[in-house]
Coordinates of C-alpha atoms in Angstrom, one line a residue:
Chain A
M1 CA -13.0 207.5 156.2
I2 CA -11.1 204.7 155.1
E3 CA -12.2 202.2 157.1
I4 CA -15.9 202.9 155.5
A5 CA -14.3 202.8 152.1
Q6 CA -12.9 199.4 152.7
A7 CA -15.6 198.0 154.4
F8 CA -17.8 198.7 150.9
I9 CA -15.0 197.6 148.8
E10 CA -15.0 193.8 151.3
T11 CA -18.7 194.0 151.3
S12 CA -18.9 194.6 147.5
F13 CA -16.5 191.5 146.9
A14 CA -19.0 189.2 149.2
A15 CA -21.7 190.8 146.9
I16 CA -24.0 188.1 145.0
S17 CA -25.9 190.4 143.0
P18 CA -24.9 194.2 141.2
A19 CA -28.5 195.4 143.2
Q20 CA -26.0 194.5 146.6
V21 CA -22.8 196.1 145.2
A22 CA -24.8 199.3 144.4
E23 CA -26.7 199.2 148.0
A24 CA -23.3 199.1 149.6
F25 CA -22.5 202.2 147.7
A26 CA -25.8 203.8 148.7
S27 CA -25.1 203.1 152.6
M28 CA -21.6 204.3 152.2
A29 CA -22.6 207.7 150.5
A30 CA -25.2 207.8 153.4
S31 CA -23.0 207.8 155.9
F32 CA -21.4 211.4 154.6
G33 CA -24.8 212.8 154.4
F34 CA -25.8 211.8 150.6
T35 CA -29.3 210.8 151.7
S36 CA -30.2 209.7 148.4
T37 CA -28.3 207.8 145.7
L38 CA -28.7 206.8 142.0
I39 CA -27.3 204.4 140.0
V40 CA -27.7 204.4 136.4
D41 CA -26.4 202.1 133.6
T42 CA -26.0 204.8 130.6
A43 CA -25.1 201.9 127.9
K44 CA -28.7 200.1 128.6
L45 CA -30.3 204.2 128.7
E46 CA -29.0 204.6 125.3
A47 CA -30.2 201.2 124.3
A48 CA -33.5 202.1 125.6
I49 CA -33.8 199.2 127.5
A50 CA -35.8 198.6 130.6
S51 CA -34.1 198.3 134.1
A52 CA -31.5 200.8 133.3
V53 CA -31.4 202.1 136.6
V54 CA -29.4 199.8 138.6
F55 CA -30.3 201.6 141.8
A56 CA -32.4 204.2 143.2
T57 CA -32.7 204.9 146.9
M58 CA -36.1 207.2 146.1
P59 CA -39.2 205.7 144.9
G60 CA -40.0 208.3 142.0
S61 CA -37.0 209.1 141.0
V62 CA -37.2 205.6 138.4
E63 CA -40.1 206.7 137.0
R64 CA -38.5 210.3 136.1
C65 CA -35.8 208.9 134.9
D66 CA -37.6 209.1 131.0
Q67 CA -35.9 206.2 128.9
R68 CA -37.7 207.3 125.8
A69 CA -36.2 210.8 126.1
P70 CA -32.8 211.1 124.4
F71 CA -30.2 210.5 127.3
L72 CA -28.2 213.4 125.9
T73 CA -30.9 216.1 126.1
N74 CA -30.6 216.6 129.7
P75 CA -27.7 218.9 130.1
L76 CA -26.6 217.3 133.4
N77 CA -26.2 214.0 131.6
R78 CA -24.1 215.9 128.7
H79 CA -22.0 217.2 131.3
A80 CA -21.4 213.7 132.5
A81 CA -20.5 212.5 129.2
Q82 CA -18.0 215.2 128.3
F83 CA -15.9 215.1 131.6
D84 CA -14.9 212.5 133.7
T85 CA -14.5 214.0 136.7
P86 CA -16.6 214.7 139.5
F87 CA -19.0 217.2 139.8
T88 CA -21.6 219.8 141.2
L89 CA -24.1 221.8 139.5
A90 CA -22.0 224.7 139.5
D91 CA -19.4 222.6 137.3
V92 CA -22.2 222.1 134.6
S93 CA -23.5 225.7 135.1
K94 CA -19.7 226.8 134.1
S95 CA -19.4 224.0 131.3
N96 CA -22.6 224.7 129.2
G97 CA -23.7 228.5 130.6
L98 CA -27.0 227.5 132.0
R99 CA -28.5 228.6 135.6
E100 CA -28.0 226.7 138.5
S101 CA -32.1 227.4 138.8
E102 CA -32.9 226.3 135.5
L103 CA -30.6 222.9 135.6
R104 CA -32.9 221.7 138.8
N105 CA -35.4 221.7 136.3
H106 CA -33.9 218.5 134.6
L107 CA -33.7 217.1 138.3
P108 CA -36.0 214.7 140.0
D109 CA -38.3 217.1 142.2
H110 CA -37.8 215.1 145.4
I111 CA -34.1 216.4 145.3
G112 CA -35.7 220.1 146.0
D113 CA -32.6 222.5 146.7
A114 CA -30.3 219.9 147.9
D115 CA -26.8 219.5 147.2
L116 CA -26.1 217.2 144.5
V117 CA -22.6 215.3 143.4
G118 CA -22.1 213.3 140.2
F119 CA -20.0 210.9 139.6
P120 CA -19.8 209.8 136.2
V121 CA -17.6 206.5 135.2
H122 CA -15.7 206.7 132.0
R123 CA -13.9 203.3 130.0
D124 CA -12.5 204.1 126.9
G125 CA -13.3 207.6 126.5
K126 CA -17.4 206.7 127.1
L127 CA -19.7 207.5 130.1
V128 CA -20.8 203.4 131.1
L129 CA -22.4 204.3 134.6
Y130 CA -23.5 207.3 136.0
V131 CA -23.7 207.7 140.0
G132 CA -25.7 211.0 141.8
C133 CA -25.9 211.4 145.5
C134 CA -28.0 214.3 146.9
G135 CA -27.9 215.7 150.4
T136 CA -28.7 218.6 152.5
K137 CA -25.5 220.0 153.5
P138 CA -23.5 216.5 152.8
E139 CA -19.6 216.3 153.9
D140 CA -18.1 217.3 150.5
T141 CA -14.7 217.8 150.4
P142 CA -12.1 217.1 147.3
V143 CA -10.9 213.8 149.3
L144 CA -14.1 212.5 149.9
R145 CA -15.2 212.9 146.2
A146 CA -11.7 211.3 145.2
M147 CA -13.0 208.3 147.2
L148 CA -16.9 207.9 146.1
H149 CA -15.7 208.7 142.6
S150 CA -13.2 205.8 142.9
C151 CA -15.5 203.3 144.8
A152 CA -18.2 204.4 141.5
H153 CA -15.6 202.5 139.3
A154 CA -15.3 200.0 141.9
V155 CA -19.3 199.6 141.4
Y156 CA -18.9 199.3 137.6
D157 CA -16.2 196.7 138.0
R158 CA -17.4 195.0 140.5
S159 CA -21.2 194.7 138.7
T160 CA -19.1 193.7 135.3
A161 CA -17.5 190.9 137.4
L162 CA -20.7 189.9 139.1
S163 CA -22.3 188.8 136.1
G164 CA -19.7 186.8 134.5
E165 CA -18.4 185.4 137.7
T166 CA -22.4 183.7 138.8
P167 CA -24.2 181.4 136.4
L168 CA -27.2 183.0 137.6
T169 CA -28.8 186.0 135.6
P170 CA -28.5 189.6 137.4
R171 CA -32.7 188.8 138.3
Q172 CA -31.8 185.4 139.5
A173 CA -29.5 186.9 142.2
D174 CA -31.1 189.8 142.7
C175 CA -34.2 187.9 144.0
L176 CA -31.5 185.8 146.0
Y177 CA -30.2 188.8 147.4
W178 CA -33.3 190.2 149.0
T179 CA -34.4 186.9 149.8
S180 CA -31.2 186.7 152.0
Q181 CA -31.9 190.0 153.3
G182 CA -34.9 188.3 154.8
K183 CA -37.5 189.5 152.4
T184 CA -40.4 187.8 151.7
Y185 CA -41.4 186.7 148.2
A186 CA -43.8 189.4 148.2
E187 CA -41.1 191.9 149.4
A188 CA -38.5 190.9 147.0
G189 CA -41.1 191.0 144.3
C190 CA -42.6 194.3 145.3
I191 CA -38.6 195.5 145.2
L192 CA -37.8 194.3 141.8
G193 CA -41.3 194.9 140.4
L194 CA -41.9 191.2 139.9
S195 CA -44.9 189.1 141.3
A196 CA -44.4 186.8 144.6
R197 CA -44.7 184.0 142.3
T198 CA -42.3 185.4 139.9
V199 CA -39.4 185.6 142.8
R200 CA -40.4 181.9 143.6
A201 CA -39.6 180.7 140.2
E202 CA -36.4 182.7 139.5
L203 CA -35.1 181.4 142.9
A204 CA -36.2 177.6 141.7
K205 CA -34.2 178.1 138.3
A206 CA -31.5 179.8 140.8
K207 CA -31.6 176.7 142.8
R208 CA -31.2 175.0 139.7
K209 CA -28.2 176.4 138.3
L210 CA -26.4 175.9 141.7
G211 CA -26.9 172.4 142.3
A212 CA -28.9 173.3 145.4
R213 CA -32.0 172.0 146.7
T214 CA -33.2 174.4 149.3
K215 CA -33.2 178.0 149.4
A216 CA -30.6 178.1 152.2
E217 CA -28.4 176.1 150.2
A218 CA -28.8 178.0 147.1
I219 CA -27.6 181.2 149.3
A220 CA -25.0 179.7 150.9
K221 CA -23.7 178.4 147.0
A222 CA -23.9 181.7 145.6
I223 CA -21.8 183.1 148.4
A224 CA -18.7 181.0 148.7
R225 CA -19.0 181.5 145.3
N226 CA -18.4 184.9 145.3
G227 CA -17.2 185.7 148.9
A228 CA -13.9 183.8 148.8
Chain B
M1 CA -1.5 201.6 131.1
S2 CA -5.2 202.1 129.6
P3 CA -7.7 202.4 132.4
S4 CA -9.9 200.0 130.4
A5 CA -7.6 197.2 131.1
L6 CA -7.4 198.3 134.9
R7 CA -10.1 196.9 136.9
V8 CA -11.0 199.1 139.9
D9 CA -12.2 197.0 142.3
Q10 CA -9.3 195.2 142.2
T11 CA -6.9 197.6 142.3
I12 CA -8.3 199.0 145.8
R13 CA -8.7 195.9 147.6
D14 CA -5.0 194.5 146.7
Y15 CA -4.2 198.3 147.7
F16 CA -6.0 197.9 151.3
R17 CA -4.5 194.7 152.1
R18 CA -1.1 195.9 151.5
L19 CA -1.6 198.8 153.0
S20 CA -2.7 196.9 156.3
K21 CA 0.2 195.3 156.1
A22 CA 2.9 198.1 155.8
S23 CA 4.6 199.3 158.7
S24 CA 7.0 202.0 157.6
D25 CA 6.8 204.8 155.4
E26 CA 8.8 203.0 153.3
E27 CA 6.3 200.4 152.6
I28 CA 3.6 203.2 152.4
G29 CA 5.1 204.6 149.7
A30 CA 5.9 201.8 147.5
T31 CA 2.2 200.9 148.0
L32 CA 1.0 204.0 146.9
A33 CA 4.0 204.2 144.1
S34 CA 2.9 201.5 142.4
I35 CA -0.9 202.4 141.7
G36 CA 0.8 205.4 140.4
A37 CA 2.8 203.4 137.9
L38 CA -0.9 201.6 136.9
F39 CA -1.0 205.3 135.4
D40 CA 2.3 205.7 133.8
L41 CA 2.9 207.9 137.0
P42 CA 5.9 205.8 138.1
H43 CA 7.9 208.4 140.3
L44 CA 6.3 209.5 143.7
Q45 CA 7.4 212.2 146.7
I46 CA 5.8 212.5 149.6
R47 CA 6.4 215.0 152.1
H48 CA 4.1 215.7 155.1
S49 CA 4.0 219.4 156.7
H50 CA 2.5 219.7 160.7
M51 CA 3.1 221.8 163.4
K52 CA 5.1 220.7 166.1
D53 CA 5.5 222.7 169.1
G54 CA 4.0 225.8 167.4
K55 CA 6.3 225.6 164.2
M56 CA 5.4 224.0 160.9
V57 CA 7.9 221.3 160.2
K58 CA 8.3 219.9 156.6
E59 CA 9.7 216.5 156.3
A60 CA 10.4 214.4 153.0
I61 CA 8.5 210.9 154.2
F62 CA 9.2 209.4 150.9
R63 CA 10.8 209.3 147.4
S64 CA 11.1 206.8 144.7
P65 CA 14.4 205.1 144.4
H66 CA 14.9 206.1 140.7
T67 CA 13.6 209.5 141.0
P68 CA 15.4 212.2 138.5
K69 CA 17.0 214.4 141.2
R70 CA 16.9 217.5 138.6
V71 CA 13.2 216.5 137.9
L72 CA 12.4 216.2 141.4
K73 CA 14.0 219.8 142.5
A74 CA 12.4 221.5 139.7
L75 CA 9.3 220.1 140.3
T76 CA 9.5 221.2 144.1
R77 CA 9.9 224.5 143.6
H78 CA 7.1 224.2 141.0
P79 CA 3.8 226.4 141.1
M80 CA 2.1 223.4 141.5
I81 CA 2.8 222.0 144.3
K82 CA 2.0 225.8 145.6
T83 CA -1.2 226.1 143.9
A84 CA -2.0 222.2 145.0
C85 CA -1.6 223.4 148.5
E86 CA -4.3 225.9 148.2
V87 CA -7.0 224.2 146.0
N88 CA -6.6 221.4 147.9
A89 CA -7.8 219.5 144.8
P90 CA -6.1 217.1 142.1
L91 CA -3.9 219.3 140.4
S92 CA -2.0 218.3 137.1
L93 CA 0.8 220.0 135.3
S94 CA -1.2 220.7 132.6
D95 CA -3.3 222.3 134.5
T96 CA -0.5 224.7 135.8
D97 CA 0.9 225.5 132.5
R98 CA -2.7 226.9 131.6
L99 CA -1.7 229.4 135.0
L100 CA 1.6 229.7 134.4
A101 CA 0.3 230.9 130.7
A102 CA -1.9 233.5 132.0
R103 CA 1.3 235.0 133.8
G104 CA 3.5 234.8 131.1
V105 CA 5.6 232.1 132.4
K106 CA 6.9 229.2 130.6
R107 CA 7.8 225.6 132.1
S108 CA 11.3 225.0 133.3
R109 CA 13.5 223.1 130.9
E110 CA 14.1 220.3 133.5
L111 CA 10.1 219.8 133.3
A112 CA 9.7 219.6 129.2
G113 CA 7.5 216.6 128.5
V114 CA 6.7 215.9 132.2
V115 CA 3.5 214.9 132.9
G116 CA 2.4 214.8 137.1
L117 CA -0.2 214.9 139.2
G118 CA 0.0 217.2 142.4
L119 CA -2.2 216.1 145.6
N120 CA -2.9 217.4 148.7
V121 CA -4.7 215.6 152.0
K122 CA -5.3 218.0 154.7
S123 CA -6.5 217.1 158.0
A124 CA -7.0 219.6 161.2
K125 CA -5.4 216.5 163.2
H126 CA -2.1 215.4 161.1
G127 CA -1.4 218.7 159.1
T128 CA -0.8 218.1 155.2
L129 CA 0.3 215.3 153.4
H130 CA 1.9 216.2 149.5
A131 CA 1.9 213.9 146.8
A132 CA 3.6 214.5 143.9
F133 CA 3.1 211.4 141.2
F134 CA 5.0 212.1 137.8
G135 CA 6.3 209.9 134.6
R136 CA 7.1 211.2 131.0
H137 CA 3.8 209.5 128.8
G138 CA 1.4 209.5 132.1
T139 CA -2.5 209.9 132.0
E140 CA -4.2 212.5 134.1
N141 CA -7.7 211.5 133.6
G142 CA -10.7 211.5 136.0
L143 CA -9.8 208.3 137.4
A144 CA -6.2 208.7 137.6
R145 CA -7.0 212.1 139.8
S146 CA -9.7 210.4 141.8
L147 CA -8.0 206.8 142.7
L148 CA -4.3 208.6 143.4
L149 CA -5.7 211.4 145.5
F150 CA -8.1 208.2 147.1
A151 CA -4.8 206.6 147.7
A152 CA -2.8 209.3 149.1
C153 CA -5.7 210.1 151.8
A154 CA -5.5 206.0 152.5
A155 CA -2.3 206.4 153.5
A156 CA -2.3 209.7 155.3
E157 CA -4.8 208.0 157.6
R158 CA -2.7 204.6 157.8
R159 CA 0.4 206.2 158.5
T160 CA -1.2 207.9 161.8
N161 CA -3.7 205.6 162.6
R162 CA -2.1 202.2 162.8
P163 CA -5.1 199.1 162.6
Q164 CA -6.7 198.2 165.7
P165 CA -7.7 194.4 166.0
T166 CA -11.6 194.3 165.8
P167 CA -13.9 193.3 169.0
S168 CA -15.1 188.9 168.4
T169 CA -18.7 188.6 168.3
R170 CA -20.1 186.5 170.9
P171 CA -19.7 182.8 169.5
L172 CA -22.3 180.2 169.3
T173 CA -23.3 177.1 171.4
G174 CA -20.9 174.4 169.9
R175 CA -24.7 172.6 169.1
E176 CA -25.8 175.6 167.7
Q177 CA -22.7 175.8 165.4
E178 CA -22.9 172.1 164.7
V179 CA -26.5 172.2 163.4
L180 CA -25.8 175.4 161.3
D181 CA -23.1 173.8 159.6
H182 CA -25.5 171.2 158.5
A183 CA -27.7 173.8 157.4
L184 CA -25.2 175.3 155.2
N185 CA -24.8 172.1 153.6
G186 CA -28.2 172.5 152.2
R187 CA -29.6 169.6 154.8
T188 CA -33.2 169.6 155.6
D189 CA -34.3 169.9 159.3
A190 CA -34.9 166.8 159.7
E191 CA -31.8 165.5 157.9
I192 CA -29.6 167.4 160.3
A193 CA -31.7 165.8 163.4
A194 CA -31.5 162.1 162.1
A195 CA -27.4 163.1 161.4
L196 CA -27.5 164.7 165.2
G197 CA -29.6 162.0 166.7
I198 CA -32.0 164.7 168.1
A199 CA -35.3 165.8 167.5
T200 CA -36.5 167.8 164.4
R201 CA -38.1 170.6 167.1
T202 CA -34.4 170.7 168.7
V203 CA -32.9 171.2 165.6
R204 CA -35.4 174.6 164.9
F205 CA -34.8 175.6 168.9
H206 CA -31.0 175.7 168.3
L207 CA -31.1 177.6 164.6
V208 CA -33.7 179.7 166.4
N209 CA -31.5 180.5 169.1
A210 CA -28.4 181.2 166.5
M211 CA -30.8 183.5 164.8
Q212 CA -31.7 185.6 168.3
R213 CA -28.1 186.3 168.8
A214 CA -27.1 186.9 165.4
G215 CA -30.0 189.4 165.0
V216 CA -31.6 187.9 162.1
T217 CA -35.5 187.4 161.9
T218 CA -35.2 184.8 159.4
R219 CA -33.5 181.4 158.3
A220 CA -32.4 182.8 154.9
Q221 CA -30.5 185.7 156.8
L222 CA -28.9 183.6 159.0
I223 CA -27.6 181.5 156.3
A224 CA -26.2 184.5 154.7
L225 CA -24.7 185.7 157.5
A226 CA -23.1 182.4 158.3
A227 CA -21.8 182.0 154.8
R228 CA -20.0 185.3 154.4
A229 CA -18.2 185.1 157.8
N230 CA -16.8 181.2 156.4
G231 CA -16.1 182.8 153.2
T232 CA -13.8 185.9 154.8
G233 CA -12.7 183.7 157.9
L234 CA -13.9 186.1 160.7
A235 CA -15.4 183.7 162.7
S236 CA -16.2 179.6 162.0

C-alpha cells in the first residue's frame, strides 16, 4: 500500500500539468477498487468559472456538476464544506438527517448504488478542493482513507505549485501532457474540450515559452523543469 | 504551525525519503515525531502488540526523548488508547472527553490542557502498532488526523518490510541511447544524422527500436519517458 502512495507522490512531482497529478491520484484510487474519481476545484465553482472540474474518470459526471446551481444547495457539498475529514453517505446522513436514498438523488446517475467516499481538502478553514471516489465494494479501511485524504491534500498543493512553477498556462501544460501520452491533436482536443487546431496553437505557444523548436524538445524541457 | 503554511506534497515526499533511509526503530520513530511536530504535537509514543508463540507480546518501540513521564503514564492508562484500539481510527483526546463525560468521568490531573491523537495500524500479519501524539497547543483537525495516521501506517509497513531493490529495465543499445540523447536536446532527425554521420532513415530506425523497447508508440511518449528517467536518475 505504501509503495503505491510513494509512486503517486513521485509521479506527481514529475508531473507537468495539474491534470496529470489528478490522473495519478485517480489511478491510485482505482488500484483500491474506486473505479471513478471526481476532483472539483471549489474556489472556481463558487466563482462560477467554467472548468472547475479538474478531473473526472467518467464522462457525464462533468455535465452533472452544475456550475450555475449554488454549490452549497447540495447536501454532500455542504457536509464537505463543514467537516474536513473523509466521509461516506452514512456520515452525511448523520450530520443532516437526510436518508441515504435521498442523498443519492444528488449524485451523478452513473454512480448508482456504488459506495462513495468523499475527501474534502480544507485550507485556512475553507474547502478548496473536493475529491470524490466511487466503487462497488472498494477496499476501505480507516488507514486507506487517511492515505487517500493525505494524497488529496498533496494533489491540491502540487497543482497550486505547478501553476506557479511553470511559465505555461494550465491549458498549455495539459495539451503538452496529453501529447506526451501519445495522443494526437484531435484526441487531446477531445479530452480537453478544444479543437485540434487550438491544441496545435497551444502547443506552439508552449514551445515558444519554453524556448523549444520541436514538440519533443518542449516535452523534455517541461519535464526537466519539474521532475528534477 | 498553521496548516496553510504546510506543503503536504513536500511533507509526504520528505517523509518517504527519510523513511527509506531509516534502519532502526529509533530513526523511524524520530521521523514520525517530526511530522507530529508540524501540528504542534511534538511528543510521541509508539507501542507494538503482536502474537508470538501463541502469546500476545506488547513492546514499547519508541518514545520521544523529552516526553514528560507523568503525562505518558496517565496517557497509557487513558481510555483513549483502549478506545482507539477498538475503533481502529484516529481518535483525539477531545473525542474521548465526550465519551468519558457520558460516563461521568473527568480527565485526570496529569492530562489537564493536553491535546493529542491516538492512532492504530492493524494488520493481520504484523499485529497492531499504536501511536500516541500529544502536546500542549496542538492541532487535531482532519488533515492532522489523516496525515499522522498515514505516516504511522507507512512507518509500520517500512518497519516490517525493508525496501527491496527495484529490478532494472532492459537498457538501450549505445547507438539508440546516442540518438535519443540528441533527440532529447531538441535536434531534428536530419541534425542528428549529420552529427553522427549516418542517414536520416537510420536515425528513425534507431528511434523506432527504442520506442519498441520502451513499449510506447509515439516519439513524444519516448521523449517524455526518457526525460523523466534522466530527471530521477533511474536510468541514463
